PDB file of C-alpha atoms in Angstrom:
ATOM      1  CA  MET A   9     -11.888  52.942-170.144  1.00 82.00           C
ATOM      2  CA  ARG A  10     -13.009  56.595-170.053  1.00 88.00           C
ATOM      3  CA  GLY A  11     -14.425  56.350-173.562  1.00 89.00           C
ATOM      4  CA  THR A  12     -16.503  53.304-172.572  1.00 94.00           C
ATOM      5  CA  GLN A  13     -17.868  55.149-169.541  1.00 95.00           C
ATOM      6  CA  ILE A  14     -18.789  58.153-171.682  1.00 95.00           C
ATOM      7  CA  LYS A  15     -20.601  55.984-174.221  1.00 95.00           C
ATOM      8  CA  GLN A  16     -22.612  54.373-171.436  1.00 96.00           C
ATOM      9  CA  LEU A  17     -23.580  57.746-169.961  1.00 96.00           C
ATOM     10  CA  LEU A  18     -24.650  58.977-173.380  1.00 97.00           C
ATOM     11  CA  ARG A  19     -26.875  55.914-173.738  1.00 97.00           C
ATOM     12  CA  ASP A  20     -28.270  56.308-170.212  1.00 97.00           C
ATOM     13  CA  LEU A  21     -29.152  59.947-170.858  1.00 98.00           C
ATOM     14  CA  ASP A  22     -30.258  59.413-174.489  1.00 97.00           C
ATOM     15  CA  ALA A  23     -27.935  62.289-175.337  1.00 98.00           C
ATOM     16  CA  LEU A  24     -26.508  63.436-178.663  1.00 98.00           C
ATOM     17  CA  LEU A  25     -22.774  64.188-178.702  1.00 98.00           C
ATOM     18  CA  VAL A  26     -21.602  66.659-181.330  1.00 97.00           C
ATOM     19  CA  ALA A  27     -18.022  67.833-181.911  1.00 97.00           C
ATOM     20  CA  HIS A  28     -16.435  70.499-184.062  1.00 95.00           C
ATOM     21  CA  PHE A  29     -13.822  69.469-186.641  1.00 94.00           C
ATOM     22  CA  TYR A  30     -11.082  71.141-184.562  1.00 95.00           C
ATOM     23  CA  GLN A  31     -11.668  69.019-181.461  1.00 96.00           C
ATOM     24  CA  LYS A  32      -9.109  66.427-180.374  1.00 95.00           C
ATOM     25  CA  ASP A  33      -9.178  63.023-182.072  1.00 95.00           C
ATOM     26  CA  ARG A  34     -10.353  61.261-178.916  1.00 96.00           C
ATOM     27  CA  ILE A  35     -13.384  63.553-178.726  1.00 96.00           C
ATOM     28  CA  VAL A  36     -14.172  63.257-182.441  1.00 96.00           C
ATOM     29  CA  ALA A  37     -13.973  59.447-182.212  1.00 96.00           C
ATOM     30  CA  LEU A  38     -16.888  59.410-179.736  1.00 97.00           C
ATOM     31  CA  ALA A  39     -19.101  61.999-181.416  1.00 97.00           C
ATOM     32  CA  ASP A  40     -22.403  61.177-183.106  1.00 97.00           C
ATOM     33  CA  ILE A  41     -21.984  64.171-185.414  1.00 96.00           C
ATOM     34  CA  VAL A  42     -18.777  65.963-186.453  1.00 96.00           C
ATOM     35  CA  GLY A  43     -18.917  69.186-188.451  1.00 93.00           C
ATOM     36  CA  ASP A  44     -18.409  72.929-188.561  1.00 92.00           C
ATOM     37  CA  SER A  45     -20.341  75.253-186.274  1.00 88.00           C
ATOM     38  CA  LEU A  46     -23.469  75.788-188.378  1.00 88.00           C
ATOM     39  CA  GLN A  47     -23.660  72.161-189.532  1.00 90.00           C
ATOM     40  CA  LEU A  48     -23.611  71.017-185.923  1.00 92.00           C
ATOM     41  CA  ALA A  49     -26.302  73.480-184.857  1.00 90.00           C
ATOM     42  CA  GLN A  50     -28.554  72.529-187.778  1.00 91.00           C
ATOM     43  CA  LYS A  51     -28.119  68.762-187.446  1.00 94.00           C
ATOM     44  CA  ALA A  52     -28.441  68.801-183.672  1.00 94.00           C
ATOM     45  CA  SER A  53     -31.577  70.949-183.829  1.00 93.00           C
ATOM     46  CA  ALA A  54     -33.126  68.387-186.202  1.00 94.00           C
ATOM     47  CA  SER A  55     -32.284  65.442-183.951  1.00 96.00           C
ATOM     48  CA  PRO A  56     -35.101  63.815-181.938  1.00 96.00           C
ATOM     49  CA  LYS A  57     -32.830  63.745-178.886  1.00 97.00           C
ATOM     50  CA  ASN A  58     -33.562  66.461-176.349  1.00 97.00           C
ATOM     51  CA  LEU A  59     -30.156  66.584-174.635  1.00 98.00           C
ATOM     52  CA  VAL A  60     -27.201  67.762-176.745  1.00 98.00           C
ATOM     53  CA  VAL A  61     -23.631  67.671-175.474  1.00 98.00           C
ATOM     54  CA  PHE A  62     -21.662  70.198-177.536  1.00 97.00           C
ATOM     55  CA  CYS A  63     -17.882  69.904-177.791  1.00 97.00           C
ATOM     56  CA  GLY A  64     -16.758  73.200-179.237  1.00 95.00           C
ATOM     57  CA  VAL A  65     -16.685  76.823-178.116  1.00 95.00           C
ATOM     58  CA  GLY A  66     -19.357  78.970-176.536  1.00 94.00           C
ATOM     59  CA  PHE A  67     -20.887  80.708-179.558  1.00 95.00           C
ATOM     60  CA  MET A  68     -21.578  77.301-181.122  1.00 95.00           C
ATOM     61  CA  GLY A  69     -23.625  76.117-178.168  1.00 95.00           C
ATOM     62  CA  GLU A  70     -25.481  79.436-178.260  1.00 96.00           C
ATOM     63  CA  SER A  71     -26.293  79.026-181.956  1.00 95.00           C
ATOM     64  CA  LEU A  72     -27.863  75.642-181.287  1.00 95.00           C
ATOM     65  CA  LYS A  73     -29.873  77.023-178.371  1.00 96.00           C
ATOM     66  CA  ILE A  74     -31.140  79.877-180.589  1.00 96.00           C
ATOM     67  CA  LEU A  75     -32.217  77.496-183.358  1.00 95.00           C
ATOM     68  CA  ALA A  76     -33.678  74.915-180.963  1.00 95.00           C
ATOM     69  CA  PRO A  77     -34.635  76.627-177.677  1.00 96.00           C
ATOM     70  CA  GLN A  78     -36.556  73.543-176.539  1.00 96.00           C
ATOM     71  CA  LYS A  79     -33.379  71.464-176.340  1.00 97.00           C
ATOM     72  CA  GLU A  80     -31.096  71.191-173.354  1.00 97.00           C
ATOM     73  CA  VAL A  81     -27.536  72.058-174.382  1.00 98.00           C
ATOM     74  CA  ILE A  82     -24.542  71.396-172.163  1.00 98.00           C
ATOM     75  CA  MET A  83     -20.851  71.853-172.884  1.00 98.00           C
ATOM     76  CA  PRO A  84     -17.963  69.988-171.237  1.00 97.00           C
ATOM     77  CA  LYS A  85     -16.010  73.264-171.320  1.00 95.00           C
ATOM     78  CA  LEU A  86     -17.363  76.796-171.698  1.00 93.00           C
ATOM     79  CA  ALA A  87     -14.434  77.635-173.948  1.00 90.00           C
ATOM     80  CA  CYS A  88     -14.541  80.997-175.665  1.00 91.00           C
ATOM     81  CA  CYS A  89     -13.400  81.608-179.241  1.00 93.00           C
ATOM     82  CA  SER A  90     -10.737  84.330-179.062  1.00 93.00           C
ATOM     83  CA  MET A  91     -12.126  86.013-182.160  1.00 95.00           C
ATOM     84  CA  ALA A  92     -15.640  86.151-180.710  1.00 95.00           C
ATOM     85  CA  LYS A  93     -14.181  87.545-177.476  1.00 94.00           C
ATOM     86  CA  MET A  94     -12.665  90.466-179.413  1.00 95.00           C
ATOM     87  CA  LEU A  95     -16.163  91.818-180.090  1.00 96.00           C
ATOM     88  CA  GLU A  96     -18.445  92.494-177.150  1.00 88.00           C
ATOM     89  CA  GLY A  97     -21.805  94.262-177.359  1.00 83.00           C
ATOM     90  CA  ALA A  98     -20.321  97.611-176.322  1.00 92.00           C
ATOM     91  CA  ASP A  99     -17.633  97.293-179.020  1.00 95.00           C
ATOM     92  CA  PHE A 100     -20.356  97.036-181.675  1.00 96.00           C
ATOM     93  CA  ASP A 101     -22.057 100.187-180.392  1.00 95.00           C
ATOM     94  CA  THR A 102     -18.757 102.076-180.132  1.00 96.00           C
ATOM     95  CA  SER A 103     -17.847 101.099-183.683  1.00 97.00           C
ATOM     96  CA  LEU A 104     -21.126 102.476-185.013  1.00 95.00           C
ATOM     97  CA  GLU A 105     -20.502 105.726-183.130  1.00 96.00           C
ATOM     98  CA  GLN A 106     -17.043 105.981-184.687  1.00 96.00           C
ATOM     99  CA  LEU A 107     -18.493 105.473-188.155  1.00 96.00           C
ATOM    100  CA  ARG A 108     -21.258 108.020-187.538  1.00 95.00           C
ATOM    101  CA  SER A 109     -18.603 110.551-186.508  1.00 96.00           C
ATOM    102  CA  LEU A 110     -17.178 110.114-190.035  1.00 96.00           C
ATOM    103  CA  GLY A 111     -20.617 110.703-191.559  1.00 96.00           C
ATOM    104  CA  ILE A 112     -21.214 107.005-192.271  1.00 96.00           C
ATOM    105  CA  GLU A 113     -24.676 105.943-191.136  1.00 91.00           C
ATOM    106  CA  ASP A 114     -26.224 103.850-193.912  1.00 93.00           C
ATOM    107  CA  LEU A 115     -24.647 100.506-193.032  1.00 96.00           C
ATOM    108  CA  LEU A 116     -25.608  96.880-193.525  1.00 97.00           C
ATOM    109  CA  PRO A 117     -23.937  94.779-190.804  1.00 97.00           C
ATOM    110  CA  ILE A 118     -22.841  91.207-191.468  1.00 98.00           C
ATOM    111  CA  THR A 119     -21.416  89.173-188.629  1.00 98.00           C
ATOM    112  CA  TYR A 120     -19.401  86.020-189.029  1.00 97.00           C
ATOM    113  CA  ILE A 121     -20.954  83.116-187.141  1.00 95.00           C
ATOM    114  CA  ASN A 122     -17.879  83.258-184.871  1.00 96.00           C
ATOM    115  CA  SER A 123     -19.570  85.871-182.701  1.00 96.00           C
ATOM    116  CA  SER A 124     -21.666  85.878-179.554  1.00 96.00           C
ATOM    117  CA  ALA A 125     -25.453  85.660-179.457  1.00 96.00           C
ATOM    118  CA  ARG A 126     -25.550  89.313-178.338  1.00 97.00           C
ATOM    119  CA  ILE A 127     -23.661  90.443-181.425  1.00 97.00           C
ATOM    120  CA  LYS A 128     -25.867  88.342-183.690  1.00 97.00           C
ATOM    121  CA  ALA A 129     -28.893  89.957-182.010  1.00 97.00           C
ATOM    122  CA  LYS A 130     -27.568  93.483-182.541  1.00 97.00           C
ATOM    123  CA  VAL A 131     -26.911  92.667-186.204  1.00 97.00           C
ATOM    124  CA  GLY A 132     -30.356  91.114-186.611  1.00 97.00           C
ATOM    125  CA  LYS A 133     -32.028  94.149-185.047  1.00 96.00           C
ATOM    126  CA  ALA A 134     -30.118  96.393-187.469  1.00 95.00           C
ATOM    127  CA  GLY A 135     -31.405  94.424-190.473  1.00 95.00           C
ATOM    128  CA  GLY A 136     -28.205  92.498-191.054  1.00 96.00           C
ATOM    129  CA  PHE A 137     -27.105  88.911-191.569  1.00 94.00           C
ATOM    130  CA  VAL A 138     -24.975  86.176-190.105  1.00 96.00           C
ATOM    131  CA  CYS A 139     -22.624  84.344-192.475  1.00 96.00           C
ATOM    132  CA  THR A 140     -20.297  81.363-192.388  1.00 95.00           C
ATOM    133  CA  SER A 141     -17.056  81.004-194.304  1.00 94.00           C
ATOM    134  CA  ALA A 142     -18.900  78.624-196.647  1.00 93.00           C
ATOM    135  CA  ASN A 143     -21.802  80.934-197.535  1.00 94.00           C
ATOM    136  CA  ALA A 144     -20.195  84.355-196.989  1.00 93.00           C
ATOM    137  CA  SER A 145     -19.700  85.041-200.698  1.00 94.00           C
ATOM    138  CA  LYS A 146     -23.400  84.422-201.387  1.00 94.00           C
ATOM    139  CA  ILE A 147     -24.379  86.676-198.475  1.00 94.00           C
ATOM    140  CA  PHE A 148     -22.016  89.381-199.770  1.00 93.00           C
ATOM    141  CA  ALA A 149     -23.488  89.178-203.270  1.00 93.00           C
ATOM    142  CA  HIS A 150     -26.969  89.696-201.837  1.00 92.00           C
ATOM    143  CA  ALA A 151     -25.784  92.525-199.568  1.00 92.00           C
ATOM    144  CA  GLN A 152     -24.356  94.423-202.526  1.00 90.00           C
ATOM    145  CA  LYS A 153     -27.871  94.832-203.925  1.00 91.00           C
ATOM    146  CA  SER A 154     -28.789  97.076-200.988  1.00 91.00           C
ATOM    147  CA  GLN A 155     -26.316  99.748-202.172  1.00 90.00           C
ATOM    148  CA  GLN A 156     -25.292 100.199-198.522  1.00 95.00           C
ATOM    149  CA  LYS A 157     -21.793 100.066-197.112  1.00 96.00           C
ATOM    150  CA  ILE A 158     -21.146  96.687-195.527  1.00 97.00           C
ATOM    151  CA  PHE A 159     -19.911  96.611-191.938  1.00 98.00           C
ATOM    152  CA  PHE A 160     -18.267  93.192-191.566  1.00 98.00           C
ATOM    153  CA  LEU A 161     -17.395  91.804-188.158  1.00 97.00           C
ATOM    154  CA  PRO A 162     -15.525  90.513-186.309  1.00 98.00           C
ATOM    155  CA  ASP A 163     -12.929  88.963-188.689  1.00 98.00           C
ATOM    156  CA  ARG A 164     -11.005  91.573-190.665  1.00 98.00           C
ATOM    157  CA  CYS A 165      -9.262  88.902-192.772  1.00 98.00           C
ATOM    158  CA  LEU A 166     -12.451  87.228-193.956  1.00 98.00           C
ATOM    159  CA  GLY A 167     -13.998  90.650-194.598  1.00 98.00           C
ATOM    160  CA  VAL A 168     -11.056  91.914-196.664  1.00 98.00           C
ATOM    161  CA  ASN A 169     -10.801  88.615-198.563  1.00 98.00           C
ATOM    162  CA  LEU A 170     -14.516  88.764-199.434  1.00 97.00           C
ATOM    163  CA  ALA A 171     -14.240  92.388-200.530  1.00 97.00           C
ATOM    164  CA  HIS A 172     -11.327  91.497-202.809  1.00 97.00           C
ATOM    165  CA  MET A 173     -13.268  88.546-204.244  1.00 95.00           C
ATOM    166  CA  HIS A 174     -16.205  90.813-205.085  1.00 96.00           C
ATOM    167  CA  GLY A 175     -14.115  93.710-206.395  1.00 95.00           C
ATOM    168  CA  LEU A 176     -15.001  96.033-203.525  1.00 96.00           C
ATOM    169  CA  LYS A 177     -12.846  98.567-201.687  1.00 97.00           C
ATOM    170  CA  SER A 178     -12.230  97.620-198.058  1.00 98.00           C
ATOM    171  CA  ALA A 179     -10.921  99.295-194.924  1.00 98.00           C
ATOM    172  CA  ILE A 180     -10.274  98.178-191.357  1.00 98.00           C
ATOM    173  CA  LEU A 181     -11.705 100.231-188.532  1.00 97.00           C
ATOM    174  CA  GLY A 182      -8.933 101.232-186.154  1.00 93.00           C
ATOM    175  CA  LEU A 183      -6.146 100.523-188.648  1.00 96.00           C
ATOM    176  CA  ASP A 184      -6.990 102.638-191.692  1.00 97.00           C
ATOM    177  CA  GLY A 185      -7.359 106.412-191.785  1.00 96.00           C
ATOM    178  CA  PRO A 186     -10.674 108.313-191.990  1.00 96.00           C
ATOM    179  CA  GLU A 187     -10.498 108.942-195.749  1.00 97.00           C
ATOM    180  CA  THR A 188      -9.799 105.295-196.538  1.00 97.00           C
ATOM    181  CA  ILE A 189     -12.715 104.260-194.338  1.00 97.00           C
ATOM    182  CA  LYS A 190     -15.070 106.792-195.952  1.00 96.00           C
ATOM    183  CA  GLU A 191     -14.132 105.571-199.436  1.00 97.00           C
ATOM    184  CA  ALA A 192     -14.508 101.884-198.550  1.00 97.00           C
ATOM    185  CA  GLU A 193     -17.493  99.817-199.615  1.00 97.00           C
ATOM    186  CA  VAL A 194     -16.684  97.191-196.964  1.00 98.00           C
ATOM    187  CA  ILE A 195     -15.618  98.349-193.507  1.00 98.00           C
ATOM    188  CA  CYS A 196     -14.164  95.577-191.331  1.00 98.00           C
ATOM    189  CA  TYR A 197     -13.964  95.329-187.583  1.00 98.00           C
ATOM    190  CA  ASN A 198     -10.401  94.707-186.384  1.00 97.00           C
ATOM    191  CA  GLY A 199     -10.768  91.113-185.162  1.00 97.00           C
ATOM    192  CA  PHE A 200      -8.947  87.998-186.278  1.00 97.00           C
ATOM    193  CA  CYS A 201      -8.337  84.286-185.686  1.00 97.00           C
ATOM    194  CA  ALA A 202      -5.054  83.797-183.825  1.00 94.00           C
ATOM    195  CA  VAL A 203      -4.572  80.332-185.355  1.00 96.00           C
ATOM    196  CA  HIS A 204      -5.023  81.384-188.975  1.00 97.00           C
ATOM    197  CA  GLN A 205      -2.703  84.369-188.440  1.00 95.00           C
ATOM    198  CA  LEU A 206       0.151  81.872-188.049  1.00 96.00           C
ATOM    199  CA  PHE A 207       0.268  81.135-191.790  1.00 98.00           C
ATOM    200  CA  LYS A 208       2.603  83.428-193.738  1.00 97.00           C
ATOM    201  CA  PRO A 209       3.523  83.965-197.422  1.00 98.00           C
ATOM    202  CA  SER A 210       6.998  82.699-196.517  1.00 97.00           C
ATOM    203  CA  ASP A 211       5.436  79.342-195.558  1.00 97.00           C
ATOM    204  CA  ILE A 212       3.912  79.064-199.019  1.00 98.00           C
ATOM    205  CA  GLU A 213       7.221  80.028-200.615  1.00 98.00           C
ATOM    206  CA  PHE A 214       9.014  77.337-198.593  1.00 97.00           C
ATOM    207  CA  PHE A 215       6.662  74.572-199.706  1.00 98.00           C
ATOM    208  CA  ARG A 216       6.612  75.665-203.342  1.00 98.00           C
ATOM    209  CA  GLN A 217      10.406  75.614-203.423  1.00 97.00           C
ATOM    210  CA  LYS A 218      10.588  72.203-201.738  1.00 97.00           C
ATOM    211  CA  TYR A 219       7.753  70.631-203.767  1.00 97.00           C
ATOM    212  CA  PRO A 220       7.228  72.517-207.067  1.00 94.00           C
ATOM    213  CA  ASP A 221       3.983  70.678-207.852  1.00 97.00           C
ATOM    214  CA  ILE A 222       2.409  71.119-204.406  1.00 98.00           C
ATOM    215  CA  LEU A 223      -1.043  72.644-203.940  1.00 98.00           C
ATOM    216  CA  ILE A 224      -1.799  75.145-201.199  1.00 98.00           C
ATOM    217  CA  ALA A 225      -5.237  75.108-199.534  1.00 98.00           C
ATOM    218  CA  VAL A 226      -6.128  77.711-196.899  1.00 98.00           C
ATOM    219  CA  HIS A 227      -9.070  78.961-194.867  1.00 98.00           C
ATOM    220  CA  PRO A 228     -10.393  82.473-195.666  1.00 97.00           C
ATOM    221  CA  GLU A 229      -9.628  83.531-192.071  1.00 98.00           C
ATOM    222  CA  CYS A 230      -5.984  83.630-193.212  1.00 98.00           C
ATOM    223  CA  ALA A 231      -4.365  86.977-194.022  1.00 98.00           C
ATOM    224  CA  PRO A 232      -5.198  88.374-197.490  1.00 98.00           C
ATOM    225  CA  GLU A 233      -1.589  88.078-198.658  1.00 98.00           C
ATOM    226  CA  VAL A 234      -1.725  84.339-197.869  1.00 98.00           C
ATOM    227  CA  VAL A 235      -5.128  83.817-199.470  1.00 98.00           C
ATOM    228  CA  GLN A 236      -4.002  85.495-202.690  1.00 97.00           C
ATOM    229  CA  LEU A 237      -1.094  83.057-203.035  1.00 98.00           C
ATOM    230  CA  ALA A 238      -3.133  79.907-202.400  1.00 98.00           C
ATOM    231  CA  ASP A 239      -4.458  77.445-204.986  1.00 98.00           C
ATOM    232  CA  PHE A 240      -7.657  76.820-203.030  1.00 98.00           C
ATOM    233  CA  VAL A 241      -9.501  78.910-200.447  1.00 98.00           C
ATOM    234  CA  GLY A 242     -12.476  77.495-198.605  1.00 96.00           C
ATOM    235  CA  SER A 243     -14.327  76.794-195.403  1.00 95.00           C
ATOM    236  CA  THR A 244     -13.433  73.840-193.202  1.00 95.00           C
ATOM    237  CA  SER A 245     -15.890  71.541-194.989  1.00 94.00           C
ATOM    238  CA  GLN A 246     -14.748  72.799-198.379  1.00 96.00           C
ATOM    239  CA  ILE A 247     -11.093  72.170-197.499  1.00 97.00           C
ATOM    240  CA  ILE A 248     -11.964  68.623-196.419  1.00 96.00           C
ATOM    241  CA  ASN A 249     -13.727  67.941-199.724  1.00 96.00           C
ATOM    242  CA  PHE A 250     -10.927  69.521-201.756  1.00 98.00           C
ATOM    243  CA  VAL A 251      -8.121  67.570-200.099  1.00 97.00           C
ATOM    244  CA  GLN A 252      -9.918  64.233-199.922  1.00 95.00           C
ATOM    245  CA  ASN A 253     -10.793  64.399-203.626  1.00 96.00           C
ATOM    246  CA  LEU A 254      -7.170  64.901-204.660  1.00 97.00           C
ATOM    247  CA  PRO A 255      -5.175  61.921-205.976  1.00 97.00           C
ATOM    248  CA  LEU A 256      -3.235  60.467-203.054  1.00 96.00           C
ATOM    249  CA  GLU A 257       0.074  61.171-204.805  1.00 97.00           C
ATOM    250  CA  GLN A 258      -0.765  64.905-205.054  1.00 98.00           C
ATOM    251  CA  LYS A 259       1.034  66.826-202.322  1.00 98.00           C
ATOM    252  CA  VAL A 260      -0.958  69.528-200.527  1.00 98.00           C
ATOM    253  CA  ALA A 261      -0.096  71.946-197.718  1.00 98.00           C
ATOM    254  CA  VAL A 262      -3.059  73.108-195.664  1.00 98.00           C
ATOM    255  CA  GLY A 263      -3.502  76.305-193.683  1.00 98.00           C
ATOM    256  CA  THR A 264      -6.005  75.644-190.897  1.00 97.00           C
ATOM    257  CA  GLU A 265      -6.221  74.041-187.419  1.00 96.00           C
ATOM    258  CA  ILE A 266      -3.888  71.099-186.919  1.00 96.00           C
ATOM    259  CA  ASN A 267      -6.406  68.584-185.523  1.00 94.00           C
ATOM    260  CA  LEU A 268      -8.316  68.755-188.790  1.00 95.00           C
ATOM    261  CA  ILE A 269      -5.195  68.617-190.955  1.00 96.00           C
ATOM    262  CA  LYS A 270      -3.978  65.433-189.235  1.00 94.00           C
ATOM    263  CA  ARG A 271      -7.231  63.669-190.100  1.00 94.00           C
ATOM    264  CA  LEU A 272      -7.445  64.667-193.768  1.00 95.00           C
ATOM    265  CA  ARG A 273      -5.335  62.059-195.578  1.00 92.00           C
ATOM    266  CA  PRO A 274      -2.814  59.348-194.630  1.00 89.00           C
ATOM    267  CA  LYS A 275       0.052  60.882-196.634  1.00 94.00           C
ATOM    268  CA  ASN A 276       1.203  63.829-198.790  1.00 97.00           C
ATOM    269  CA  THR A 277      -0.673  66.329-196.576  1.00 97.00           C
ATOM    270  CA  TYR A 278       1.413  68.960-194.822  1.00 97.00           C
ATOM    271  CA  VAL A 279       0.803  71.667-192.228  1.00 97.00           C
ATOM    272  CA  LEU A 280       1.427  75.070-193.828  1.00 97.00           C
ATOM    273  CA  SER A 281       3.417  76.403-190.878  1.00 93.00           C
ATOM    274  CA  SER A 282       6.647  75.830-188.998  1.00 86.00           C
ATOM    275  CA  SER A 283       4.744  76.339-185.726  1.00 90.00           C
ATOM    276  CA  VAL A 284       1.816  74.214-184.528  1.00 94.00           C
ATOM    277  CA  PRO A 285      -1.506  75.844-185.549  1.00 95.00           C
ATOM    278  CA  GLU A 286      -3.482  74.558-182.586  1.00 94.00           C
ATOM    279  CA  CYS A 287      -6.566  76.388-181.335  1.00 94.00           C
ATOM    280  CA  PRO A 288      -6.122  76.550-177.541  1.00 93.00           C
ATOM    281  CA  THR A 289      -9.818  76.977-176.779  1.00 93.00           C
ATOM    282  CA  MET A 290     -10.933  74.169-179.089  1.00 92.00           C
ATOM    283  CA  ASN A 291      -8.361  71.962-177.374  1.00 91.00           C
ATOM    284  CA  GLU A 292      -9.579  72.719-173.860  1.00 93.00           C
ATOM    285  CA  THR A 293     -12.124  69.897-173.967  1.00 96.00           C
ATOM    286  CA  ASP A 294     -10.874  66.451-172.986  1.00 95.00           C
ATOM    287  CA  LEU A 295     -12.418  63.104-172.082  1.00 97.00           C
ATOM    288  CA  ASP A 296     -12.436  63.831-168.340  1.00 97.00           C
ATOM    289  CA  ASP A 297     -14.385  67.052-168.959  1.00 97.00           C
ATOM    290  CA  LEU A 298     -16.892  65.172-171.078  1.00 97.00           C
ATOM    291  CA  PHE A 299     -17.268  62.425-168.489  1.00 97.00           C
ATOM    292  CA  SER A 300     -17.705  64.912-165.632  1.00 97.00           C
ATOM    293  CA  VAL A 301     -20.412  66.989-167.320  1.00 97.00           C
ATOM    294  CA  LEU A 302     -22.379  63.847-168.236  1.00 97.00           C
ATOM    295  CA  LYS A 303     -21.993  62.336-164.752  1.00 97.00           C
ATOM    296  CA  ALA A 304     -23.165  65.565-163.121  1.00 97.00           C
ATOM    297  CA  TYR A 305     -26.182  65.741-165.411  1.00 97.00           C
ATOM    298  CA  LYS A 306     -27.102  62.156-164.562  1.00 96.00           C
ATOM    299  CA  ASN A 307     -26.793  62.995-160.849  1.00 97.00           C
ATOM    300  CA  HIS A 308     -29.209  65.929-161.295  1.00 96.00           C
ATOM    301  CA  SER A 309     -26.442  68.481-160.749  1.00 97.00           C
ATOM    302  CA  PRO A 310     -26.040  69.886-164.247  1.00 96.00           C
ATOM    303  CA  TYR A 311     -23.546  72.615-165.055  1.00 96.00           C
ATOM    304  CA  ASN A 312     -22.291  74.431-168.177  1.00 97.00           C
ATOM    305  CA  CYS A 313     -25.879  74.621-169.398  1.00 97.00           C
ATOM    306  CA  ILE A 314     -26.314  77.023-172.316  1.00 97.00           C
ATOM    307  CA  SER A 315     -29.010  79.651-172.049  1.00 97.00           C
ATOM    308  CA  VAL A 316     -29.762  82.710-174.165  1.00 97.00           C
ATOM    309  CA  GLU A 317     -32.017  85.550-173.032  1.00 97.00           C
ATOM    310  CA  ALA A 318     -35.337  85.582-174.895  1.00 96.00           C
ATOM    311  CA  GLU A 319     -34.866  89.017-176.478  1.00 97.00           C
ATOM    312  CA  VAL A 320     -31.312  88.199-177.551  1.00 97.00           C
ATOM    313  CA  ALA A 321     -32.404  84.842-178.965  1.00 97.00           C
ATOM    314  CA  LYS A 322     -35.276  86.471-180.869  1.00 97.00           C
ATOM    315  CA  TRP A 323     -33.094  88.954-182.772  1.00 98.00           C
ATOM    316  CA  ALA A 324     -30.160  86.584-183.196  1.00 97.00           C
ATOM    317  CA  LYS A 325     -32.522  84.091-184.806  1.00 96.00           C
ATOM    318  CA  VAL A 326     -33.697  86.806-187.210  1.00 97.00           C
ATOM    319  CA  ALA A 327     -30.110  87.226-188.449  1.00 96.00           C
ATOM    320  CA  LEU A 328     -29.521  83.463-188.602  1.00 95.00           C
ATOM    321  CA  ASP A 329     -32.809  82.821-190.430  1.00 94.00           C
ATOM    322  CA  LYS A 330     -31.991  85.492-193.033  1.00 93.00           C
ATOM    323  CA  MET A 331     -28.667  83.768-193.678  1.00 93.00           C
ATOM    324  CA  MET A 332     -30.258  80.344-194.043  1.00 90.00           C
ATOM    325  CA  GLU A 333     -32.934  81.655-196.398  1.00 90.00           C
ATOM    326  CA  LEU A 334     -30.241  83.022-198.683  1.00 86.00           C
ATOM    327  CA  SER A 335     -27.844  80.086-198.484  1.00 76.00           C
TER     328      SER A 335
END
């Protein structure tokens, strides 16, 4: 019943409904476009529809608004990614001050797309880039040509994993000592994804003992010790492609958000954790929230409308455009 009402409201408003891979099945089933954060922003910005209803977390709606400021973007829930919340604008400035106190000033900042518009703007103004988990390696390879130290934020795990992949020394601000930080070629902010921290080397050991021929696929937001034991490491879209191209009889254990894992294959796909790796903020959005935000918009009482200050949008778009040119 609720799904039928939502579909009718979407038709009445000529609205585009987009949903991140980690959203609940009942949200994904109604969406016009399902994808990761950048895919959704790019595809929605190219759509002829002016109203976009974004089921995801706040930074994703912001990214769309930056790329397509002419569109109206509303979100059923203004959910906030916990990783993005770990890095506010003042934290960026304080981190630079800490690094300057160690004599480190020549830095090239790279921010993961899981960050606020304000952080993207600060990075863009400093000459840096945005990256996604899918294109981060390409961005890193380009960044190395600058001969500058890379300041990677906010995800320490992705930063350390990328440094290891490219043969670079890494350090984590706030965890490692001054000498380690000064020697590092990649300095990482101390943020992380709470969901991907749930996966442990012991989980991999358990599955390998139970199923000797099993494959392990994980997201690069997982801890480095997990990533180094995996058979495949990739972004959400890359994990989907990897798993769905495996023979159905091939067992695979996957380390990422559970809503995605459940939709990958009908059998021989396992969750790489004894606990449930569910993102609480991605799971905030439900059908009633979606119905309510659409009904309010139709009644000329819109709420949860995404806006980005002009100056912030300008510099954030610089960082996003540089990423897209390279990737």
